[in-house]
Amino acid sequence: MTAAVVLKPGREQSLQRFHPWVFSGAIARIEGHPAEGDVVQVLGTQGNMLARGHYHSGSISVRVLTFEPEPIDTSFWQRKLAAALALRQQLGLLNDHSTSTFRLVHGEGDGLPGLVVDVYGTTAVLQCHSVGMYRIRELLAQQLIALPRSPIRAVYDKSSTTVPMRERLTPIDGPLAGAPPSTDMVLEHGCKFNVSWTEGQKTGFFIDQRENRQLLRELSHGQAVLNTFCYTGGFSVYALAGGARSVVSVDSSAKAVEATTANVNLNFGLQAPHQAIAMDTFEYLRTHLEPFDIIVLDPPAFAKHGGALRNALQAYKRLNLAALKRLRPGGLLLTFSCSQVVDRQSFRNAVFSACAIAGREARIVHQLSQPADHPINMYHPEGEYLKGLVLQVG
Ligand code: SAH
């Protein structure tokens, strides 16, 4: 029999509003003995069925898969993955000859909490953020391969750093279906990138900056561009594609700098006006005094949880202030935060403080977010993690 989580009185409301998480504090009792990652029922005080989802013994106790009284079986997964693919088709991402990489499953945004699937050419890279998804990863891989009208021919599992309870599960990354290569060259708006899911961060590439990089391309003609936290050089390649006069890429990881150089060479050969530097961004901004026309700040999440929020906001302020000092009057600052716990307004306040301390006039010319293949579940605003501003600074 399926185990059941019974809610405390008055705690049904968020589920009735389709919020996909049940927190441990909302639970009155658990009927049965669910194992980590089992599908459980969520019941109201009257025994009424509210939802079904994956159980976890942490603070988010249930990640909801459905609010309907339907079985969570093979056909359920097949329907969910097909719906995710249909959305990307509807968004025009599937038959786009200039782009061969997109996010196919974005957790709660696709009604599949705990699961991320990124597509690189013919390989799908699957990343599980819950034990429930991890336990069925092979089934998911088979379903991904079987999806009609999809480019997917192989599936690679990249969950070793993201699944909870790693000591117990001892996850190892590797192929799940087909024969995935370890690396591939993908196209994004016509730009070429070598992506390695075996070596790279996340699933190998930051697909979420695709449209923001395209915007940078449009802004870059004749400009001197600084791309900090460059990783594999996404923004740098687009700036050069847009006709930048010069591009400097900075990342503290020597491997990332190597990858950036390789991606620039792949697109433009060895003569591109590009320099890649392995250095801490704060250090670079302190020690290099030449001004830039455009500066990109795309740091890793400064706050991974709510407790780190204050320090994170201080760090965003310091970083933006340091960059403003290197921005030519009239220049553009493209500044981002990918911390889920930093909301749009708090981020904007941090950038506001940096501008005020720098004593520079500034106007917001673009407010940026994550692209359409990283959809935000209307009832789960926490899913809106990527925030960006383009400022023209006087
Ligand atoms: N903008 C990139 C993604 C950035 S990921 C893209 O479009 O693909 C964040 C990067 O910041 C990582 O490559 C990491 O190595 C780098 N990083 C982290 N801390 C850093 C620091 N203090 N200085 C410079 N780079 C840093």
CSV table of C-alpha atoms and ligand atoms in Angstrom, one decimal:
chain,number,residue,atom,x,y,z
A,1,MET,CA,0.0,0.0,0.0
A,2,THR,CA,1.2,3.5,-0.8
A,3,ALA,CA,2.3,5.3,2.3
A,4,ALA,CA,0.6,8.6,3.1
A,5,VAL,CA,1.6,11.9,4.6
A,6,VAL,CA,-1.2,13.5,6.5
A,7,LEU,CA,-1.1,17.3,6.9
A,8,LYS,CA,-1.8,19.4,10.0
A,9,PRO,CA,-5.1,21.2,10.1
A,10,GLY,CA,-4.9,24.5,8.1
A,11,ARG,CA,-1.9,23.4,6.1
A,12,GLU,CA,-3.7,22.3,2.9
A,13,GLN,CA,-3.9,25.7,1.3
A,14,SER,CA,-0.6,25.9,-0.4
A,15,LEU,CA,-1.2,22.5,-2.1
A,16,GLN,CA,-4.7,23.6,-3.1
A,17,ARG,CA,-2.9,26.5,-4.8
A,18,PHE,CA,-0.7,24.0,-6.6
A,19,HIS,CA,2.5,24.8,-4.7
A,20,PRO,CA,4.6,21.7,-5.4
A,21,TRP,CA,6.4,21.2,-2.1
A,22,VAL,CA,5.2,19.9,1.3
A,23,PHE,CA,7.5,21.1,4.1
A,24,SER,CA,8.1,18.8,7.1
A,25,GLY,CA,6.6,21.4,9.5
A,26,ALA,CA,3.2,21.0,7.7
A,27,ILE,CA,3.0,17.2,8.4
A,28,ALA,CA,0.8,15.8,11.3
A,29,ARG,CA,1.8,12.2,10.8
A,30,ILE,CA,3.0,9.7,8.3
A,31,GLU,CA,1.0,6.5,7.7
A,32,GLY,CA,3.2,3.5,6.6
A,33,HIS,CA,6.9,3.5,6.4
A,34,PRO,CA,7.9,5.3,3.2
A,35,ALA,CA,11.5,4.8,2.0
A,36,GLU,CA,13.5,7.7,0.6
A,37,GLY,CA,12.2,8.5,-2.8
A,38,ASP,CA,9.0,6.4,-2.6
A,39,VAL,CA,5.9,7.8,-4.1
A,40,VAL,CA,3.5,8.9,-1.2
A,41,GLN,CA,0.0,10.3,-1.1
A,42,VAL,CA,-0.5,13.6,0.6
A,43,LEU,CA,-3.8,13.7,2.6
A,44,GLY,CA,-5.8,16.4,4.2
A,45,THR,CA,-7.1,16.1,7.8
A,46,GLN,CA,-10.3,14.5,6.5
A,47,GLY,CA,-8.3,11.9,4.6
A,48,ASN,CA,-8.9,13.7,1.3
A,49,MET,CA,-6.3,13.1,-1.4
A,50,LEU,CA,-4.5,16.3,-2.2
A,51,ALA,CA,-1.5,15.2,-4.2
A,52,ARG,CA,1.1,12.5,-4.9
A,53,GLY,CA,4.8,13.0,-4.9
A,54,HIS,CA,8.3,11.8,-4.0
A,55,TYR,CA,9.1,11.4,-0.4
A,56,HIS,CA,12.2,12.7,1.3
A,57,SER,CA,13.1,12.9,5.0
A,58,GLY,CA,14.5,16.4,4.7
A,59,SER,CA,12.8,19.8,5.2
A,60,ILE,CA,11.0,19.5,1.8
A,61,SER,CA,9.3,16.2,2.6
A,62,VAL,CA,7.3,15.7,-0.6
A,63,ARG,CA,7.9,17.0,-4.1
A,64,VAL,CA,4.5,16.9,-5.8
A,65,LEU,CA,4.2,15.1,-9.1
A,66,THR,CA,0.5,15.3,-9.5
A,67,PHE,CA,-2.6,16.8,-7.9
A,68,GLU,CA,-4.8,14.3,-9.7
A,69,PRO,CA,-5.7,10.8,-8.4
A,70,GLU,CA,-3.7,9.2,-11.2
A,71,PRO,CA,-1.0,6.4,-10.8
A,72,ILE,CA,2.6,7.4,-11.0
A,73,ASP,CA,3.6,4.6,-13.5
A,74,THR,CA,5.6,4.3,-16.7
A,75,SER,CA,2.8,5.9,-18.7
A,76,PHE,CA,2.8,8.9,-16.3
A,77,TRP,CA,6.6,9.6,-16.9
A,78,GLN,CA,6.1,9.1,-20.6
A,79,ARG,CA,3.3,11.7,-20.7
A,80,LYS,CA,5.3,14.2,-18.6
A,81,LEU,CA,8.4,14.0,-20.7
A,82,ALA,CA,6.4,14.2,-24.0
A,83,ALA,CA,4.7,17.3,-22.6
A,84,ALA,CA,8.0,18.9,-21.8
A,85,LEU,CA,9.2,18.1,-25.4
A,86,ALA,CA,6.0,19.5,-26.9
A,87,LEU,CA,6.6,22.8,-25.0
A,88,ARG,CA,10.1,23.1,-26.5
A,89,GLN,CA,8.6,22.3,-29.9
A,90,GLN,CA,6.0,25.0,-29.4
A,91,LEU,CA,8.7,27.4,-28.4
A,92,GLY,CA,10.5,26.8,-31.7
A,93,LEU,CA,13.6,25.2,-30.1
A,94,LEU,CA,13.5,21.8,-31.8
A,95,ASN,CA,13.8,22.5,-35.5
A,96,ASP,CA,16.1,25.6,-35.1
A,97,HIS,CA,19.1,24.9,-37.3
A,98,SER,CA,21.2,27.5,-35.5
A,99,THR,CA,20.7,26.0,-32.0
A,100,SER,CA,21.3,22.4,-31.0
A,101,THR,CA,21.2,22.7,-27.2
A,102,PHE,CA,18.2,23.4,-24.9
A,103,ARG,CA,16.8,22.5,-21.6
A,104,LEU,CA,14.2,19.8,-22.0
A,105,VAL,CA,13.1,19.4,-18.3
A,106,HIS,CA,13.3,22.2,-15.8
A,107,GLY,CA,12.2,20.7,-12.5
A,108,GLU,CA,9.1,22.3,-11.0
A,109,GLY,CA,8.7,24.4,-14.2
A,110,ASP,CA,7.8,21.2,-16.1
A,111,GLY,CA,5.9,19.6,-13.2
A,112,LEU,CA,8.9,17.3,-12.6
A,113,PRO,CA,10.4,18.5,-9.3
A,114,GLY,CA,13.9,17.1,-8.7
A,115,LEU,CA,14.7,16.5,-12.4
A,116,VAL,CA,16.8,18.5,-14.9
A,117,VAL,CA,17.4,17.3,-18.4
A,118,ASP,CA,19.6,19.3,-20.8
A,119,VAL,CA,20.0,18.3,-24.5
A,120,TYR,CA,23.3,18.7,-26.3
A,121,GLY,CA,23.0,17.7,-29.9
A,122,THR,CA,21.9,14.0,-29.7
A,123,THR,CA,22.8,13.5,-26.0
A,124,ALA,CA,20.5,14.2,-23.1
A,125,VAL,CA,22.3,14.9,-19.8
A,126,LEU,CA,20.1,14.0,-16.8
A,127,GLN,CA,20.6,15.5,-13.4
A,128,CYS,CA,18.7,14.3,-10.4
A,129,HIS,CA,18.1,16.6,-7.4
A,130,SER,CA,15.9,14.2,-5.5
A,131,VAL,CA,16.3,10.6,-4.4
A,132,GLY,CA,12.9,9.8,-6.0
A,133,MET,CA,14.1,10.8,-9.5
A,134,TYR,CA,17.5,9.2,-8.9
A,135,ARG,CA,15.9,5.8,-8.2
A,136,ILE,CA,14.0,5.9,-11.5
A,137,ARG,CA,16.8,7.4,-13.6
A,138,GLU,CA,17.1,4.3,-15.8
A,139,LEU,CA,13.4,4.3,-16.6
A,140,LEU,CA,13.6,8.0,-17.3
A,141,ALA,CA,16.5,7.4,-19.7
A,142,GLN,CA,14.6,4.7,-21.6
A,143,GLN,CA,11.6,7.1,-21.9
A,144,LEU,CA,13.8,9.9,-23.1
A,145,ILE,CA,15.3,7.7,-25.8
A,146,ALA,CA,11.8,6.5,-26.8
A,147,LEU,CA,10.3,10.0,-27.2
A,148,PRO,CA,9.0,10.4,-30.7
A,149,ARG,CA,10.4,13.3,-32.8
A,150,SER,CA,13.2,14.1,-30.4
A,151,PRO,CA,16.9,14.4,-31.3
A,152,ILE,CA,17.9,12.2,-28.2
A,153,ARG,CA,20.0,9.1,-29.0
A,154,ALA,CA,21.9,8.7,-25.8
A,155,VAL,CA,21.5,9.7,-22.1
A,156,TYR,CA,24.2,10.5,-19.6
A,157,ASP,CA,23.7,10.7,-15.9
A,158,LYS,CA,25.3,13.7,-14.1
A,159,SER,CA,23.8,13.4,-10.7
A,160,SER,CA,26.8,12.6,-8.6
A,161,THR,CA,27.1,16.1,-7.1
A,162,THR,CA,23.4,17.0,-7.0
A,163,VAL,CA,21.4,14.0,-5.6
A,164,PRO,CA,20.9,14.2,-1.8
A,165,MET,CA,22.1,11.4,0.6
A,166,ARG,CA,25.3,10.8,-1.5
A,167,GLU,CA,27.1,8.8,1.2
A,168,ARG,CA,24.3,6.2,1.1
A,169,LEU,CA,23.7,6.2,-2.7
A,170,THR,CA,27.3,6.6,-3.8
A,171,PRO,CA,26.3,8.0,-7.2
A,172,ILE,CA,28.7,7.7,-10.1
A,173,ASP,CA,28.2,9.6,-13.3
A,174,GLY,CA,28.0,7.6,-16.5
A,175,PRO,CA,25.9,6.5,-19.5
A,176,LEU,CA,22.3,5.5,-18.9
A,177,ALA,CA,21.2,4.7,-22.4
A,178,GLY,CA,22.7,4.6,-25.8
A,179,ALA,CA,26.5,5.4,-26.1
A,180,PRO,CA,26.9,9.1,-25.2
A,181,PRO,CA,30.2,10.7,-26.1
A,182,SER,CA,31.9,12.6,-23.3
A,183,THR,CA,31.9,15.8,-25.2
A,184,ASP,CA,30.2,17.4,-28.3
A,185,MET,CA,30.2,20.5,-30.3
A,186,VAL,CA,26.9,22.3,-30.1
A,187,LEU,CA,25.4,25.3,-31.8
A,188,GLU,CA,23.7,28.2,-30.0
A,189,HIS,CA,22.3,30.9,-32.2
A,190,GLY,CA,25.0,29.9,-34.8
A,191,CYS,CA,27.9,30.1,-32.3
A,192,LYS,CA,29.9,26.9,-31.8
A,193,PHE,CA,30.7,25.6,-28.3
A,194,ASN,CA,32.6,22.5,-27.2
A,195,VAL,CA,30.6,21.1,-24.3
A,196,SER,CA,31.9,18.4,-21.9
A,197,TRP,CA,29.3,17.0,-19.6
A,198,THR,CA,31.8,14.6,-18.0
A,199,GLU,CA,34.2,17.5,-17.0
A,200,GLY,CA,32.0,20.6,-17.0
A,201,GLN,CA,30.0,22.3,-14.3
A,202,LYS,CA,26.2,21.7,-14.0
A,203,THR,CA,25.3,19.6,-17.0
A,204,GLY,CA,28.3,21.0,-19.0
A,205,PHE,CA,27.1,24.4,-20.2
A,206,PHE,CA,25.0,27.4,-18.9
A,207,ILE,CA,22.1,27.1,-21.4
A,208,ASP,CA,20.1,29.6,-19.3
A,209,GLN,CA,22.1,32.6,-20.5
A,210,ARG,CA,21.3,31.9,-24.2
A,211,GLU,CA,19.1,34.9,-24.9
A,212,ASN,CA,21.1,37.2,-22.7
A,213,ARG,CA,24.2,36.3,-24.7
A,214,GLN,CA,22.3,37.0,-27.9
A,215,LEU,CA,21.5,40.5,-26.5
A,216,LEU,CA,25.2,41.1,-25.8
A,217,ARG,CA,25.9,40.2,-29.4
A,218,GLU,CA,23.6,43.0,-30.5
A,219,LEU,CA,25.3,45.5,-28.1
A,220,SER,CA,28.9,44.7,-28.8
A,221,HIS,CA,29.8,46.2,-32.2
A,222,GLY,CA,33.0,48.2,-31.9
A,223,GLN,CA,33.1,47.9,-28.1
A,224,ALA,CA,35.7,46.9,-25.6
A,225,VAL,CA,34.1,44.1,-23.6
A,226,LEU,CA,35.1,42.5,-20.2
A,227,ASN,CA,33.5,39.2,-19.5
A,228,THR,CA,34.0,38.1,-15.9
A,229,PHE,CA,33.2,34.7,-14.5
A,230,CYS,CA,33.4,33.6,-18.1
A,231,TYR,CA,33.3,29.8,-17.6
A,232,THR,CA,33.5,28.3,-21.1
A,233,GLY,CA,33.3,31.8,-22.8
A,234,GLY,CA,29.6,32.0,-23.7
A,235,PHE,CA,29.4,35.8,-23.5
A,236,SER,CA,32.9,36.2,-25.0
A,237,VAL,CA,32.0,34.3,-28.2
A,238,TYR,CA,28.8,36.3,-28.7
A,239,ALA,CA,30.6,39.6,-28.1
A,240,LEU,CA,33.1,38.7,-30.7
A,241,ALA,CA,30.4,37.5,-33.0
A,242,GLY,CA,28.8,40.9,-32.6
A,243,GLY,CA,31.9,42.7,-33.7
A,244,ALA,CA,33.5,43.7,-30.4
A,245,ARG,CA,36.7,45.6,-30.8
A,246,SER,CA,38.3,43.6,-28.0
A,247,VAL,CA,37.2,41.0,-25.4
A,248,VAL,CA,38.9,40.1,-22.1
A,249,SER,CA,37.6,37.0,-20.4
A,250,VAL,CA,38.3,36.3,-16.7
A,251,ASP,CA,37.7,33.2,-14.6
A,252,SER,CA,39.4,32.0,-11.5
A,253,SER,CA,39.5,28.4,-13.0
A,254,ALA,CA,42.4,27.8,-15.3
A,255,LYS,CA,40.4,25.0,-16.9
A,256,ALA,CA,37.6,27.4,-17.7
A,257,VAL,CA,40.0,29.9,-19.2
A,258,GLU,CA,41.4,27.1,-21.4
A,259,ALA,CA,37.9,26.2,-22.5
A,260,THR,CA,37.1,29.8,-23.3
A,261,THR,CA,40.2,30.1,-25.5
A,262,ALA,CA,39.3,26.9,-27.3
A,263,ASN,CA,35.7,28.1,-28.0
A,264,VAL,CA,37.0,31.5,-29.2
A,265,ASN,CA,39.4,29.7,-31.5
A,266,LEU,CA,36.7,27.3,-32.7
A,267,ASN,CA,34.6,30.2,-33.9
A,268,PHE,CA,37.1,32.8,-35.0
A,269,GLY,CA,40.6,31.2,-35.3
A,270,LEU,CA,43.7,32.4,-33.5
A,271,GLN,CA,43.5,36.0,-34.7
A,272,ALA,CA,40.5,37.1,-32.7
A,273,PRO,CA,41.0,40.2,-30.5
A,274,HIS,CA,40.6,38.1,-27.3
A,275,GLN,CA,42.5,37.6,-24.2
A,276,ALA,CA,41.7,35.1,-21.5
A,277,ILE,CA,43.0,35.5,-17.9
A,278,ALA,CA,42.9,33.0,-15.0
A,279,MET,CA,42.3,35.3,-12.1
A,280,ASP,CA,39.8,36.1,-9.3
A,281,THR,CA,37.4,38.7,-10.7
A,282,PHE,CA,37.7,41.0,-7.7
A,283,GLU,CA,41.5,40.9,-8.0
A,284,TYR,CA,41.3,41.6,-11.7
A,285,LEU,CA,39.0,44.6,-11.2
A,286,ARG,CA,41.3,45.9,-8.5
A,287,THR,CA,44.5,45.6,-10.4
A,288,HIS,CA,43.6,46.3,-14.0
A,289,LEU,CA,42.8,49.9,-14.5
A,290,GLU,CA,41.9,50.1,-18.1
A,291,PRO,CA,38.2,51.1,-18.7
A,292,PHE,CA,35.7,49.0,-20.7
A,293,ASP,CA,32.7,49.9,-22.7
A,294,ILE,CA,30.7,46.8,-21.6
A,295,ILE,CA,31.2,44.7,-18.5
A,296,VAL,CA,29.5,41.4,-17.9
A,297,LEU,CA,29.1,40.1,-14.3
A,298,ASP,CA,27.8,36.6,-14.2
A,299,PRO,CA,29.0,35.1,-10.9
A,300,PRO,CA,28.1,31.8,-9.4
A,301,ALA,CA,25.2,31.8,-6.8
A,302,PHE,CA,26.5,33.9,-3.9
A,303,ALA,CA,23.8,32.5,-1.7
A,304,LYS,CA,22.9,28.8,-1.8
A,305,HIS,CA,20.4,29.1,1.1
A,306,GLY,CA,18.4,31.8,2.9
A,307,GLY,CA,21.0,32.0,5.8
A,308,ALA,CA,23.6,33.3,3.4
A,309,LEU,CA,21.4,36.1,2.0
A,310,ARG,CA,22.8,39.1,3.9
A,311,ASN,CA,26.4,38.2,2.9
A,312,ALA,CA,25.4,37.5,-0.6
A,313,LEU,CA,23.7,40.9,-1.1
A,314,GLN,CA,26.9,42.5,0.3
A,315,ALA,CA,29.0,40.5,-2.2
A,316,TYR,CA,26.8,41.6,-5.1
A,317,LYS,CA,27.1,45.2,-4.0
A,318,ARG,CA,30.9,45.0,-3.7
A,319,LEU,CA,31.2,43.2,-7.1
A,320,ASN,CA,29.0,45.7,-8.9
A,321,LEU,CA,30.8,48.6,-7.3
A,322,ALA,CA,34.2,47.2,-8.4
A,323,ALA,CA,33.0,46.8,-11.9
A,324,LEU,CA,31.5,50.3,-12.1
A,325,LYS,CA,34.9,51.7,-11.4
A,326,ARG,CA,36.2,50.1,-14.6
A,327,LEU,CA,33.2,51.1,-16.7
A,328,ARG,CA,33.7,54.0,-19.1
A,329,PRO,CA,31.1,56.9,-18.8
A,330,GLY,CA,28.2,56.0,-21.0
A,331,GLY,CA,29.1,52.3,-20.9
A,332,LEU,CA,26.9,49.2,-20.3
A,333,LEU,CA,26.9,46.9,-17.3
A,334,LEU,CA,25.3,43.5,-17.7
A,335,THR,CA,24.9,42.2,-14.2
A,336,PHE,CA,23.3,38.9,-13.1
A,337,SER,CA,22.4,36.9,-10.0
A,338,CYS,CA,21.5,33.2,-10.3
A,339,SER,CA,20.9,32.8,-6.5
A,340,GLN,CA,17.4,31.4,-6.0
A,341,VAL,CA,17.1,33.0,-2.6
A,342,VAL,CA,18.0,36.5,-3.9
A,343,ASP,CA,14.8,37.9,-5.3
A,344,ARG,CA,14.6,40.4,-8.1
A,345,GLN,CA,14.0,43.4,-5.9
A,346,SER,CA,16.8,42.6,-3.4
A,347,PHE,CA,19.2,42.2,-6.3
A,348,ARG,CA,18.2,45.5,-7.8
A,349,ASN,CA,18.6,47.1,-4.4
A,350,ALA,CA,22.2,45.7,-4.2
A,351,VAL,CA,23.0,47.1,-7.6
A,352,PHE,CA,21.3,50.4,-6.7
A,353,SER,CA,23.6,50.7,-3.7
A,354,ALA,CA,26.7,50.0,-5.8
A,355,CYS,CA,25.7,52.8,-8.2
A,356,ALA,CA,24.9,55.2,-5.4
A,357,ILE,CA,28.3,54.5,-3.7
A,358,ALA,CA,30.1,54.9,-7.0
A,359,GLY,CA,28.3,58.2,-7.5
A,360,ARG,CA,27.3,57.4,-11.0
A,361,GLU,CA,24.0,58.1,-12.8
A,362,ALA,CA,22.5,54.9,-14.1
A,363,ARG,CA,19.4,53.8,-16.0
A,364,ILE,CA,18.0,50.3,-16.5
A,365,VAL,CA,17.7,49.6,-20.2
A,366,HIS,CA,16.9,45.8,-19.9
A,367,GLN,CA,15.5,43.6,-17.2
A,368,LEU,CA,16.6,40.0,-17.9
A,369,SER,CA,15.5,36.6,-16.8
A,370,GLN,CA,15.9,32.9,-17.7
A,371,PRO,CA,14.8,31.7,-21.2
A,372,ALA,CA,11.6,30.0,-22.1
A,373,ASP,CA,13.1,26.5,-21.9
A,374,HIS,CA,13.6,27.2,-18.1
A,375,PRO,CA,9.9,27.8,-17.5
A,376,ILE,CA,8.7,29.1,-14.1
A,377,ASN,CA,5.8,27.3,-12.5
A,378,MET,CA,3.3,30.1,-11.8
A,379,TYR,CA,2.6,28.6,-8.3
A,380,HIS,CA,6.3,28.2,-7.5
A,381,PRO,CA,7.9,31.6,-7.8
A,382,GLU,CA,11.1,30.2,-6.2
A,383,GLY,CA,11.8,28.8,-9.7
A,384,GLU,CA,12.6,32.2,-11.0
A,385,TYR,CA,16.3,32.1,-10.2
A,386,LEU,CA,18.1,34.1,-12.9
A,387,LYS,CA,17.8,37.8,-12.7
A,388,GLY,CA,19.7,40.4,-14.7
A,389,LEU,CA,19.9,44.1,-15.4
A,390,VAL,CA,21.5,46.0,-18.2
A,391,LEU,CA,22.4,49.4,-17.0
A,392,GLN,CA,23.7,52.3,-18.9
A,393,VAL,CA,25.9,54.2,-16.6
A,394,GLY,CA,26.8,57.9,-16.8
B,1,SAH,N1,28.9,33.3,-17.7
B,1,SAH,C1,29.1,31.8,-17.8
B,1,SAH,C2,28.7,31.0,-16.6
B,1,SAH,C3,29.4,31.5,-15.3
B,1,SAH,S1,29.5,30.2,-14.1
B,1,SAH,C4,28.5,31.3,-19.1
B,1,SAH,O1,27.7,32.1,-19.7
B,1,SAH,O2,28.7,30.2,-19.4
B,1,SAH,C5,30.5,30.9,-12.9
B,1,SAH,C6,32.0,30.9,-13.2
B,1,SAH,O3,32.6,31.7,-12.2
B,1,SAH,C7,32.7,29.5,-13.0
B,1,SAH,O4,33.4,29.2,-14.2
B,1,SAH,C8,33.7,29.7,-11.9
B,1,SAH,O5,35.0,29.0,-12.1
B,1,SAH,C9,33.9,31.2,-11.9
B,1,SAH,N2,34.3,31.8,-10.6
B,1,SAH,C10,33.8,31.5,-9.4
B,1,SAH,N3,34.3,32.4,-8.5
B,1,SAH,C11,35.1,33.2,-9.2
B,1,SAH,C12,35.9,34.4,-8.8
B,1,SAH,N4,36.0,34.8,-7.6
B,1,SAH,N5,36.6,35.0,-9.8
B,1,SAH,C13,36.5,34.6,-11.1
B,1,SAH,N6,35.8,33.5,-11.5
B,1,SAH,C14,35.1,32.9,-10.5
